[in-house]
CSV table of C-alpha atoms in Angstrom, one decimal:
chain,number,residue,atom,x,y,z
A,43,UNK,CA,36.6,-9.4,27.5
A,44,UNK,CA,36.7,-13.2,27.1
A,45,UNK,CA,35.9,-14.3,30.7
A,46,UNK,CA,32.6,-15.8,29.6
A,47,UNK,CA,33.4,-19.4,30.1
A,48,UNK,CA,30.9,-20.6,32.7
A,49,UNK,CA,28.0,-18.1,32.3
A,50,UNK,CA,27.0,-16.7,29.0
A,51,UNK,CA,24.0,-15.0,27.4
A,52,UNK,CA,24.2,-17.8,24.9
A,53,UNK,CA,23.4,-20.3,27.6
A,54,UNK,CA,20.5,-18.2,28.9
A,55,UNK,CA,19.1,-18.0,25.4
A,56,UNK,CA,19.5,-21.8,24.9
A,57,UNK,CA,17.9,-22.9,28.1
A,58,UNK,CA,15.1,-20.3,28.3
A,59,UNK,CA,14.4,-19.6,24.6
A,60,UNK,CA,10.8,-20.6,24.6
A,61,UNK,CA,10.0,-18.8,27.8
A,62,UNK,CA,11.7,-15.6,26.6
A,63,UNK,CA,10.0,-15.8,23.2
A,64,UNK,CA,6.6,-16.2,24.8
A,65,UNK,CA,7.1,-13.3,27.1
A,66,UNK,CA,8.5,-11.2,24.3
A,67,UNK,CA,5.6,-11.9,21.9
A,68,UNK,CA,3.0,-11.3,24.6
A,69,UNK,CA,4.4,-8.0,25.6
A,70,UNK,CA,4.9,-6.7,22.0
A,71,UNK,CA,1.5,-8.0,20.7
A,72,UNK,CA,-0.3,-6.5,23.7
A,73,UNK,CA,1.0,-3.1,23.0
A,74,UNK,CA,0.5,-3.3,19.2
A,75,UNK,CA,-3.0,-4.6,19.5
A,76,UNK,CA,-3.9,-1.8,21.8
A,77,UNK,CA,-2.3,0.9,19.5
A,78,UNK,CA,-3.3,-0.5,16.1
A,79,UNK,CA,-6.6,-2.3,16.5
A,80,UNK,CA,-7.3,-2.3,12.8
A,81,UNK,CA,-3.9,-3.5,11.6
A,82,UNK,CA,-3.7,-7.2,10.6
A,83,UNK,CA,-0.6,-8.5,12.4
A,84,UNK,CA,0.6,-11.8,11.1
A,85,UNK,CA,1.4,-13.4,14.5
A,86,UNK,CA,2.8,-16.6,13.2
A,87,UNK,CA,5.3,-14.8,10.9
A,88,UNK,CA,6.3,-12.4,13.8
A,89,UNK,CA,6.9,-15.4,16.0
A,90,UNK,CA,8.9,-17.1,13.4
A,91,UNK,CA,11.1,-14.0,12.7
A,92,UNK,CA,11.5,-13.4,16.4
A,93,UNK,CA,12.6,-17.0,16.9
A,94,UNK,CA,15.2,-16.6,14.1
A,95,UNK,CA,16.4,-13.4,15.7
A,96,UNK,CA,16.9,-15.1,19.1
A,97,UNK,CA,18.8,-17.9,17.3
A,98,UNK,CA,21.1,-15.3,15.8
A,99,UNK,CA,21.6,-13.6,19.1
A,100,UNK,CA,22.4,-17.0,20.7
A,101,UNK,CA,25.0,-17.7,18.0
A,102,UNK,CA,26.4,-14.2,18.5
A,103,UNK,CA,26.8,-14.6,22.3
A,104,UNK,CA,27.7,-18.3,22.5
A,105,UNK,CA,31.4,-17.9,22.0
A,106,UNK,CA,33.4,-14.9,23.0
A,107,UNK,CA,31.5,-11.8,23.9
A,108,UNK,CA,31.2,-9.5,20.8
A,109,UNK,CA,33.8,-6.8,21.0
A,110,UNK,CA,33.1,-3.2,21.9
A,111,UNK,CA,31.9,-1.2,18.9
A,112,UNK,CA,30.3,-4.3,17.4
A,113,UNK,CA,28.2,-3.4,14.3
A,114,UNK,CA,25.9,-5.8,12.4
A,115,UNK,CA,27.4,-6.7,9.0
A,116,UNK,CA,25.2,-5.4,6.2
A,117,UNK,CA,23.5,-8.3,4.5
A,118,UNK,CA,24.1,-10.7,7.4
A,119,UNK,CA,21.2,-12.8,8.6
A,120,UNK,CA,20.5,-10.6,11.7
A,121,UNK,CA,20.7,-7.4,9.7
A,122,UNK,CA,18.4,-8.7,7.0
A,123,UNK,CA,15.9,-10.0,9.6
A,124,UNK,CA,15.6,-6.6,11.2
A,125,UNK,CA,15.6,-4.7,8.0
A,126,UNK,CA,12.7,-6.8,6.6
A,127,UNK,CA,10.9,-6.4,9.9
A,128,UNK,CA,11.2,-2.7,9.9
A,129,UNK,CA,10.2,-2.2,6.3
A,130,UNK,CA,7.2,-4.4,6.6
A,131,UNK,CA,5.9,-2.8,9.8
A,132,UNK,CA,6.5,0.7,8.5
A,133,UNK,CA,4.4,-0.1,5.5
A,134,UNK,CA,1.7,-1.3,7.7
A,135,UNK,CA,1.7,2.0,9.5
A,136,UNK,CA,3.3,0.9,12.7
A,137,UNK,CA,5.3,3.8,14.0
A,138,UNK,CA,9.1,3.8,14.5
A,139,UNK,CA,8.8,4.0,18.3
A,140,UNK,CA,6.8,0.8,18.3
A,141,UNK,CA,9.3,-1.0,16.1
A,142,UNK,CA,12.1,0.1,18.5
A,143,UNK,CA,9.9,-1.2,21.3
A,144,UNK,CA,10.3,-4.6,19.8
A,145,UNK,CA,14.0,-4.6,20.5
A,146,UNK,CA,13.7,-2.8,23.9
A,147,UNK,CA,11.3,-5.5,25.2
A,148,UNK,CA,13.7,-8.4,24.4
A,149,UNK,CA,16.6,-6.3,25.9
A,150,UNK,CA,14.7,-5.8,29.1
A,151,UNK,CA,13.8,-9.5,29.2
A,152,UNK,CA,17.4,-10.6,28.7
A,153,UNK,CA,18.8,-8.2,31.3
A,154,UNK,CA,16.2,-9.5,33.8
A,155,UNK,CA,17.0,-13.1,32.9
A,156,UNK,CA,20.7,-12.5,33.4
A,157,UNK,CA,20.4,-10.6,36.7
A,158,UNK,CA,17.9,-13.1,38.1
A,159,UNK,CA,20.6,-15.3,39.5
A,160,UNK,CA,22.9,-12.6,40.8
A,161,UNK,CA,23.7,-12.5,44.5
A,162,UNK,CA,21.4,-10.4,46.8
A,163,UNK,CA,24.1,-7.7,47.3
A,164,UNK,CA,23.7,-6.7,43.7
A,165,UNK,CA,19.9,-6.3,43.8
A,166,UNK,CA,19.9,-2.5,44.2
A,167,UNK,CA,22.4,-2.2,41.4
A,168,UNK,CA,20.2,-4.5,39.2
A,169,UNK,CA,17.1,-2.4,39.8
A,170,UNK,CA,19.1,0.7,38.9
A,171,UNK,CA,20.4,-0.9,35.7
A,172,UNK,CA,17.0,-2.0,34.5
A,173,UNK,CA,15.5,1.4,35.2
A,174,UNK,CA,18.4,3.3,33.6
A,175,UNK,CA,18.2,1.1,30.6
A,176,UNK,CA,14.5,1.9,30.2
A,177,UNK,CA,15.0,5.6,30.6
A,178,UNK,CA,17.8,5.7,28.1
A,179,UNK,CA,15.7,3.7,25.6
A,180,UNK,CA,12.9,6.2,25.8
A,181,UNK,CA,15.4,9.1,25.4
A,182,UNK,CA,16.7,7.4,22.2
A,183,UNK,CA,13.2,7.2,20.9
A,184,UNK,CA,12.7,10.9,21.7
A,185,UNK,CA,15.7,11.7,19.5
A,186,UNK,CA,14.3,9.7,16.7
A,187,UNK,CA,11.0,11.4,17.0
A,188,UNK,CA,12.5,14.8,16.5
A,189,UNK,CA,14.6,13.6,13.5
A,190,UNK,CA,11.7,11.8,11.8
A,191,UNK,CA,9.3,14.8,12.4
A,192,UNK,CA,11.7,17.0,10.5
A,193,UNK,CA,12.0,14.5,7.7
A,194,UNK,CA,8.3,14.0,7.5
A,195,UNK,CA,7.8,17.8,7.3
A,196,UNK,CA,10.2,18.0,4.4
A,197,UNK,CA,8.3,15.2,2.6
A,198,UNK,CA,5.0,16.9,3.3
A,199,UNK,CA,6.3,20.1,1.8
A,200,UNK,CA,7.5,18.3,-1.3
A,201,UNK,CA,4.1,16.7,-1.8
A,202,UNK,CA,2.5,20.1,-1.5
A,203,UNK,CA,4.9,21.4,-4.1
A,204,UNK,CA,3.9,18.5,-6.4
A,205,UNK,CA,0.3,19.3,-5.8
A,206,UNK,CA,0.9,22.9,-6.8
A,207,UNK,CA,2.7,21.8,-9.9
A,208,UNK,CA,0.3,19.3,-11.1
A,209,UNK,CA,-3.0,21.0,-11.7
A,210,UNK,CA,-2.8,24.0,-14.1
A,211,UNK,CA,-6.1,25.3,-15.5
A,212,UNK,CA,-5.3,26.8,-18.9
A,213,UNK,CA,-7.5,29.4,-20.6
A,214,UNK,CA,-7.6,28.1,-24.2
A,215,UNK,CA,-9.7,30.8,-25.7
A,216,UNK,CA,-12.5,33.2,-24.6
A,217,UNK,CA,-14.9,31.1,-22.5
A,218,UNK,CA,-12.9,27.9,-23.1
A,219,UNK,CA,-10.7,26.5,-20.3
A,220,UNK,CA,-8.7,23.3,-20.2
A,221,UNK,CA,-7.4,21.0,-17.4
A,222,UNK,CA,-4.8,18.5,-18.3
A,223,UNK,CA,-4.9,15.8,-15.6
A,224,UNK,CA,-1.6,14.1,-15.0
A,225,UNK,CA,-0.6,11.2,-12.7
A,226,UNK,CA,-2.3,9.4,-9.9
A,227,UNK,CA,-5.6,11.1,-8.8
A,228,UNK,CA,-6.4,10.5,-5.2
A,229,UNK,CA,-9.1,12.1,-3.1
A,230,UNK,CA,-7.0,15.1,-2.1
A,231,UNK,CA,-5.9,15.9,-5.7
A,232,UNK,CA,-9.4,15.4,-7.0
A,233,UNK,CA,-10.7,17.9,-4.6
A,234,UNK,CA,-8.0,20.4,-5.6
A,235,UNK,CA,-8.7,19.8,-9.4
A,236,UNK,CA,-12.4,20.5,-8.8
A,237,UNK,CA,-11.7,23.7,-6.9
A,238,UNK,CA,-9.2,25.0,-9.5
A,239,UNK,CA,-11.5,24.2,-12.4
A,240,UNK,CA,-14.5,25.9,-10.8
A,241,UNK,CA,-12.5,29.0,-9.9
A,242,UNK,CA,-11.3,29.2,-13.5
A,243,UNK,CA,-14.8,28.7,-14.9
A,244,UNK,CA,-16.1,31.5,-12.7
A,245,UNK,CA,-13.1,33.8,-13.4
A,246,UNK,CA,-13.2,33.5,-17.2
A,247,UNK,CA,-16.9,33.0,-17.5
A,248,UNK,CA,-16.2,29.8,-19.4
A,249,UNK,CA,-19.0,27.9,-21.0
A,250,UNK,CA,-16.8,25.0,-22.1
A,251,UNK,CA,-14.3,23.1,-20.0
A,252,UNK,CA,-12.0,20.5,-21.6
A,253,UNK,CA,-10.9,17.7,-19.2
A,254,UNK,CA,-7.9,15.8,-20.6
A,255,UNK,CA,-7.1,12.5,-19.0
A,256,UNK,CA,-4.3,11.4,-21.4
A,257,UNK,CA,-1.8,11.7,-18.5
A,258,UNK,CA,-3.8,9.6,-16.0
A,259,UNK,CA,-2.2,6.1,-16.0
A,260,UNK,CA,-5.4,4.2,-15.1
A,261,UNK,CA,-9.1,5.1,-14.7
A,262,UNK,CA,-10.6,3.2,-11.9
A,263,UNK,CA,-14.0,3.7,-10.4
A,264,UNK,CA,-12.6,6.0,-7.7
A,265,UNK,CA,-11.0,8.3,-10.3
A,266,UNK,CA,-14.1,8.1,-12.5
A,267,UNK,CA,-16.2,9.0,-9.5
A,268,UNK,CA,-14.1,12.1,-8.8
A,269,UNK,CA,-14.2,13.1,-12.4
A,270,UNK,CA,-18.0,12.8,-12.5
A,271,UNK,CA,-18.4,15.0,-9.4
A,272,UNK,CA,-16.1,17.6,-11.0
A,273,UNK,CA,-18.2,17.5,-14.2
A,274,UNK,CA,-21.5,17.9,-12.2
A,275,UNK,CA,-20.1,20.9,-10.4
A,276,UNK,CA,-18.8,22.5,-13.6
A,277,UNK,CA,-22.2,22.0,-15.2
A,278,UNK,CA,-23.8,23.8,-12.3
A,279,UNK,CA,-21.7,26.8,-13.0
A,280,UNK,CA,-22.9,26.7,-16.6
A,281,UNK,CA,-20.0,25.1,-18.3
A,282,UNK,CA,-20.2,22.1,-20.6
A,283,UNK,CA,-17.5,19.6,-20.1
A,284,UNK,CA,-15.7,17.8,-22.9
A,285,UNK,CA,-13.6,14.9,-21.7
A,286,UNK,CA,-10.7,13.8,-23.9
A,287,UNK,CA,-7.8,11.3,-24.0
A,288,UNK,CA,-9.4,8.1,-22.7
A,289,UNK,CA,-7.3,5.3,-24.3
A,290,UNK,CA,-8.9,2.2,-25.8
A,291,UNK,CA,-7.9,0.0,-22.9
A,292,UNK,CA,-9.3,2.5,-20.5
A,293,UNK,CA,-12.6,2.7,-22.4
A,294,UNK,CA,-13.0,-1.1,-22.5
A,295,UNK,CA,-12.3,-1.4,-18.8
A,296,UNK,CA,-14.7,1.5,-17.8
A,297,UNK,CA,-17.5,-0.2,-19.8
A,298,UNK,CA,-16.8,-3.5,-17.9
A,299,UNK,CA,-16.7,-1.7,-14.6
A,300,UNK,CA,-20.1,-0.3,-15.4
A,301,UNK,CA,-19.0,3.3,-15.3
A,302,UNK,CA,-21.3,5.3,-17.5
A,303,UNK,CA,-19.9,8.5,-19.1
A,304,UNK,CA,-22.9,8.6,-21.5
A,305,UNK,CA,-24.0,12.0,-20.4
A,306,UNK,CA,-20.6,13.5,-20.9
A,307,UNK,CA,-19.3,14.6,-24.3
A,308,UNK,CA,-16.1,12.6,-24.9
A,309,UNK,CA,-13.5,12.8,-27.6
A,310,UNK,CA,-10.7,10.4,-28.2
A,311,UNK,CA,-8.0,13.0,-28.6
A,312,UNK,CA,-7.3,16.4,-27.2
A,313,UNK,CA,-7.2,17.7,-30.8
A,314,UNK,CA,-10.8,16.6,-31.4
A,315,UNK,CA,-11.7,18.0,-28.0
A,316,UNK,CA,-10.4,21.4,-28.7
A,317,UNK,CA,-12.2,21.5,-32.0
A,318,UNK,CA,-15.4,20.5,-30.3
A,319,UNK,CA,-14.9,23.1,-27.5
A,320,UNK,CA,-14.2,25.9,-30.0
A,321,UNK,CA,-17.2,24.9,-32.1
A,322,UNK,CA,-19.4,25.3,-29.0
A,323,UNK,CA,-18.4,28.9,-28.6
A,324,UNK,CA,-18.8,29.5,-32.3
A,325,UNK,CA,-15.1,29.5,-33.3
A,326,UNK,CA,-13.1,27.2,-35.5
A,327,UNK,CA,-9.5,26.9,-36.5
A,328,UNK,CA,-8.8,27.6,-40.2
A,329,UNK,CA,-5.7,27.8,-42.2
A,330,UNK,CA,-4.3,31.3,-43.0
A,331,UNK,CA,-5.0,32.2,-46.6
A,332,UNK,CA,-1.8,33.4,-48.3
B,86,UNK,CA,-6.8,-27.4,-8.2
B,87,UNK,CA,-4.2,-25.0,-9.4
B,88,UNK,CA,-0.5,-25.0,-8.6
B,89,UNK,CA,1.5,-22.0,-7.4
B,90,UNK,CA,4.3,-21.0,-9.7
B,91,UNK,CA,5.9,-18.0,-8.1
B,92,UNK,CA,6.7,-16.7,-4.7
B,93,UNK,CA,3.8,-14.6,-3.3
B,94,UNK,CA,4.4,-10.9,-3.5
B,95,UNK,CA,2.6,-8.9,-0.8
B,96,UNK,CA,2.0,-5.2,-0.7
B,97,UNK,CA,0.7,-3.8,2.6
B,98,UNK,CA,-2.1,-1.3,2.0
B,99,UNK,CA,-2.9,1.5,4.4
B,100,UNK,CA,-3.2,4.6,2.2
B,101,UNK,CA,-4.6,5.5,-1.2
B,102,UNK,CA,-1.0,5.8,-2.6
B,103,UNK,CA,-0.4,2.1,-1.8
B,104,UNK,CA,-3.1,1.2,-4.4
B,105,UNK,CA,-0.9,2.8,-7.0
B,106,UNK,CA,2.1,0.7,-5.8
B,107,UNK,CA,0.0,-2.5,-6.0
B,108,UNK,CA,-1.2,-1.5,-9.5
B,109,UNK,CA,2.3,-0.9,-10.8
B,110,UNK,CA,3.4,-4.3,-9.4
B,111,UNK,CA,0.6,-6.3,-11.0
B,112,UNK,CA,1.1,-4.4,-14.3
B,113,UNK,CA,4.8,-5.5,-14.4
B,114,UNK,CA,3.8,-9.0,-13.5
B,115,UNK,CA,1.1,-9.2,-16.2
B,116,UNK,CA,3.5,-7.8,-18.9
B,117,UNK,CA,6.2,-10.3,-18.0
B,118,UNK,CA,3.7,-13.1,-18.3
B,119,UNK,CA,2.6,-11.9,-21.7
B,120,UNK,CA,-0.8,-10.5,-20.9
B,121,UNK,CA,-2.2,-8.3,-23.6
B,122,UNK,CA,-2.5,-4.6,-22.8
B,123,UNK,CA,-6.3,-4.7,-22.3
B,124,UNK,CA,-6.1,-7.8,-20.0
B,125,UNK,CA,-3.2,-6.2,-18.1
B,126,UNK,CA,-5.3,-3.0,-17.7
B,127,UNK,CA,-8.2,-5.1,-16.4
B,128,UNK,CA,-6.0,-6.7,-13.8
B,129,UNK,CA,-4.5,-3.3,-12.8
B,130,UNK,CA,-7.9,-1.8,-12.3
B,131,UNK,CA,-9.2,-4.9,-10.4
B,132,UNK,CA,-6.2,-4.6,-8.0
B,133,UNK,CA,-6.7,-0.9,-7.6
B,134,UNK,CA,-10.3,-1.3,-6.8
B,135,UNK,CA,-9.6,-4.0,-4.2
B,136,UNK,CA,-6.8,-1.9,-2.6
B,137,UNK,CA,-9.0,1.2,-2.5
B,138,UNK,CA,-11.8,-0.9,-0.8
B,139,UNK,CA,-9.2,-2.0,1.8
B,140,UNK,CA,-8.3,1.7,2.5
B,141,UNK,CA,-11.9,2.9,2.8
B,142,UNK,CA,-13.5,0.0,4.7
B,143,UNK,CA,-10.7,-1.5,6.8
B,144,UNK,CA,-8.0,1.2,6.9
B,145,UNK,CA,-5.3,-1.3,6.3
B,146,UNK,CA,-4.6,-4.7,5.0
B,147,UNK,CA,-2.6,-6.3,2.2
B,148,UNK,CA,-2.7,-7.3,-1.5
B,149,UNK,CA,-0.9,-10.5,-2.4
B,150,UNK,CA,0.0,-11.4,-6.0
B,151,UNK,CA,1.3,-14.6,-7.4
B,152,UNK,CA,1.5,-16.6,-10.6
B,153,UNK,CA,-0.6,-19.8,-10.7
B,154,UNK,CA,-1.1,-22.6,-13.2
B,155,UNK,CA,-3.9,-25.0,-13.8
B,156,UNK,CA,-3.5,-27.8,-16.4
B,157,UNK,CA,-2.4,-25.9,-19.5
B,158,UNK,CA,-3.3,-22.3,-18.4
B,159,UNK,CA,-1.4,-19.8,-16.5
B,160,UNK,CA,-2.7,-16.8,-14.6
B,161,UNK,CA,-2.3,-14.2,-11.9
B,162,UNK,CA,-3.9,-14.6,-8.6
B,163,UNK,CA,-4.8,-11.6,-6.5
B,164,UNK,CA,-5.6,-12.0,-2.8
B,165,UNK,CA,-6.9,-9.0,-0.8
B,166,UNK,CA,-7.0,-9.4,2.9
B,167,UNK,CA,-7.9,-7.1,5.8
B,168,UNK,CA,-9.3,-7.2,9.3
B,169,UNK,CA,-11.8,-4.5,8.8
B,170,UNK,CA,-15.5,-4.6,9.7
B,171,UNK,CA,-16.1,-7.3,7.0
B,172,UNK,CA,-18.9,-7.4,4.4
B,173,UNK,CA,-22.2,-7.9,6.0
B,174,UNK,CA,-24.1,-8.8,2.8
B,175,UNK,CA,-21.9,-10.0,0.0
B,176,UNK,CA,-24.7,-10.2,-2.6
B,177,UNK,CA,-25.7,-6.6,-1.8
B,178,UNK,CA,-22.0,-5.5,-2.0
B,179,UNK,CA,-21.8,-7.0,-5.5
B,180,UNK,CA,-24.8,-5.2,-6.8
B,181,UNK,CA,-24.1,-2.3,-9.1
B,182,UNK,CA,-24.6,1.1,-7.6
B,183,UNK,CA,-24.5,-0.1,-4.0
B,184,UNK,CA,-22.0,1.8,-1.9
B,185,UNK,CA,-21.8,2.6,1.8
B,186,UNK,CA,-19.5,5.6,1.4
B,187,UNK,CA,-20.7,7.6,-1.5
B,188,UNK,CA,-18.6,6.0,-4.3
B,189,UNK,CA,-20.0,4.9,-7.6
B,190,UNK,CA,-20.7,1.5,-6.2
B,191,UNK,CA,-19.4,-0.5,-9.1
B,192,UNK,CA,-15.9,-1.3,-7.7
B,193,UNK,CA,-16.5,-4.9,-6.4
B,194,UNK,CA,-19.1,-5.8,-9.0
B,195,UNK,CA,-16.7,-4.4,-11.6
B,196,UNK,CA,-13.8,-6.5,-10.3
B,197,UNK,CA,-16.1,-9.5,-10.7
B,198,UNK,CA,-16.5,-8.6,-14.4
B,199,UNK,CA,-12.8,-7.8,-15.0
B,200,UNK,CA,-11.5,-11.1,-13.5
B,201,UNK,CA,-12.2,-14.7,-14.5
B,202,UNK,CA,-12.7,-15.9,-10.9
B,203,UNK,CA,-13.7,-14.1,-7.8
B,204,UNK,CA,-14.3,-15.6,-4.3
B,205,UNK,CA,-15.3,-13.5,-1.4
B,206,UNK,CA,-14.9,-14.8,2.1
B,207,UNK,CA,-16.2,-12.5,4.8
B,208,UNK,CA,-18.4,-12.4,7.8
B,209,UNK,CA,-19.1,-9.2,9.8
B,210,UNK,CA,-16.3,-8.7,12.3
B,211,UNK,CA,-13.9,-11.3,10.9
B,212,UNK,CA,-11.0,-11.3,8.4
B,213,UNK,CA,-12.2,-10.4,4.9
B,214,UNK,CA,-10.5,-12.3,2.1
B,215,UNK,CA,-11.2,-11.6,-1.6
B,216,UNK,CA,-9.5,-14.0,-4.0
B,217,UNK,CA,-9.5,-13.2,-7.7
B,218,UNK,CA,-7.7,-14.7,-10.7
B,219,UNK,CA,-7.2,-13.9,-14.3
B,220,UNK,CA,-6.1,-16.5,-16.8
B,221,UNK,CA,-3.8,-15.8,-19.7
B,222,UNK,CA,-5.2,-17.0,-23.0
B,223,UNK,CA,-4.0,-18.6,-25.2
B,224,UNK,CA,-2.2,-20.8,-22.7
B,225,UNK,CA,1.6,-20.9,-22.6
B,226,UNK,CA,3.6,-23.9,-21.5
B,227,UNK,CA,3.9,-23.4,-17.7
B,228,UNK,CA,7.3,-25.1,-17.5
B,229,UNK,CA,8.9,-22.2,-19.3
B,230,UNK,CA,7.8,-19.5,-16.9
B,231,UNK,CA,9.5,-18.7,-13.7
B,232,UNK,CA,8.8,-15.5,-11.9
B,233,UNK,CA,11.0,-14.8,-9.0
B,234,UNK,CA,10.7,-12.2,-6.3
B,235,UNK,CA,13.7,-10.3,-7.7
B,236,UNK,CA,12.0,-10.1,-11.1
B,237,UNK,CA,9.6,-7.5,-9.6
């Protein structure tokens, strides 16, 4: 285990660091640029991190060879470097097999560098080692693929469940329906809200639809755009839309953005909205006379 | 020229949901600095608009946030960066109602009205960089404020 005195990986890393780093970066960037043409890869940062990683590897291998069953200590420099690397690239949409590739590439380069000076008798063995290493790496990725696919399917199912939960269309009274919008509204949810509302309008022959945005954290132009399309579609089915629950900050911001809700009836509170909706179908809420 | 007070906090953007993440981060930052609720809302919307623009036009990019100071004022700087197709005509893109993808067309022009400063650096086919900034008024003493990465 400790017979590493005259030839170590640490030495190889020390003497050939720049050369290895260049080959590593070229190979990784070549693949990534081909697979992710639209992702902005910060090359300087990647190079810096990779250099730090090589430094850590050199330190690790410069003394005695790390024992069998070695594990990175959580929170150590090398673990933190790789953790940050993985998180950052996952967020950028770089797939796990391409992050794993990052390590495989340097491994192949190091193996080649080590085997380069071996006696000719070992050449066949060397080729075998390099090839076997590559095959096993790909097999590891295949394992990950299956695992991640299962995980992603679970997450997709959960998002679908959330979608189902989040858009009830409530029949408030004869010909009056209400949709309480809650949470972040993205394109997919907006489409679903429109669909549900239109279905309900048709089903209940509604002439008034109340759209309550109290539960929407922020109204940006994209949400406003979706709401406007929903309103236009509802009007086409013969329902008037009353929008309620825009908070004062939201109102000021929408005006600054230049979003114009002038053609839509709006009320500050859901209470006022319901009163307005009922009024339009000739109803009103009155106290019971004792 | 202004000085940078905090570490830069970058949020990679590649999906609509990341816009919500950026928006939450800038809201926390604004509240900690003492922005009023309307000003914080303006910042949050500006960041959301910039993030959604990245999603639609470039597919991916990043939003970077940091605290800056200039003489006696303090503010939040927002930088949106992507390597998408770029903005061919910046003046046209800033015109109300102009959109290339069927939106309302007041996102970028709205951002200009919501923030105190806006610089757009883009040529077709190169990196697009939009830098915006909102100052906190009345000014606080900058020496008292430190925002660390952990604070977020």
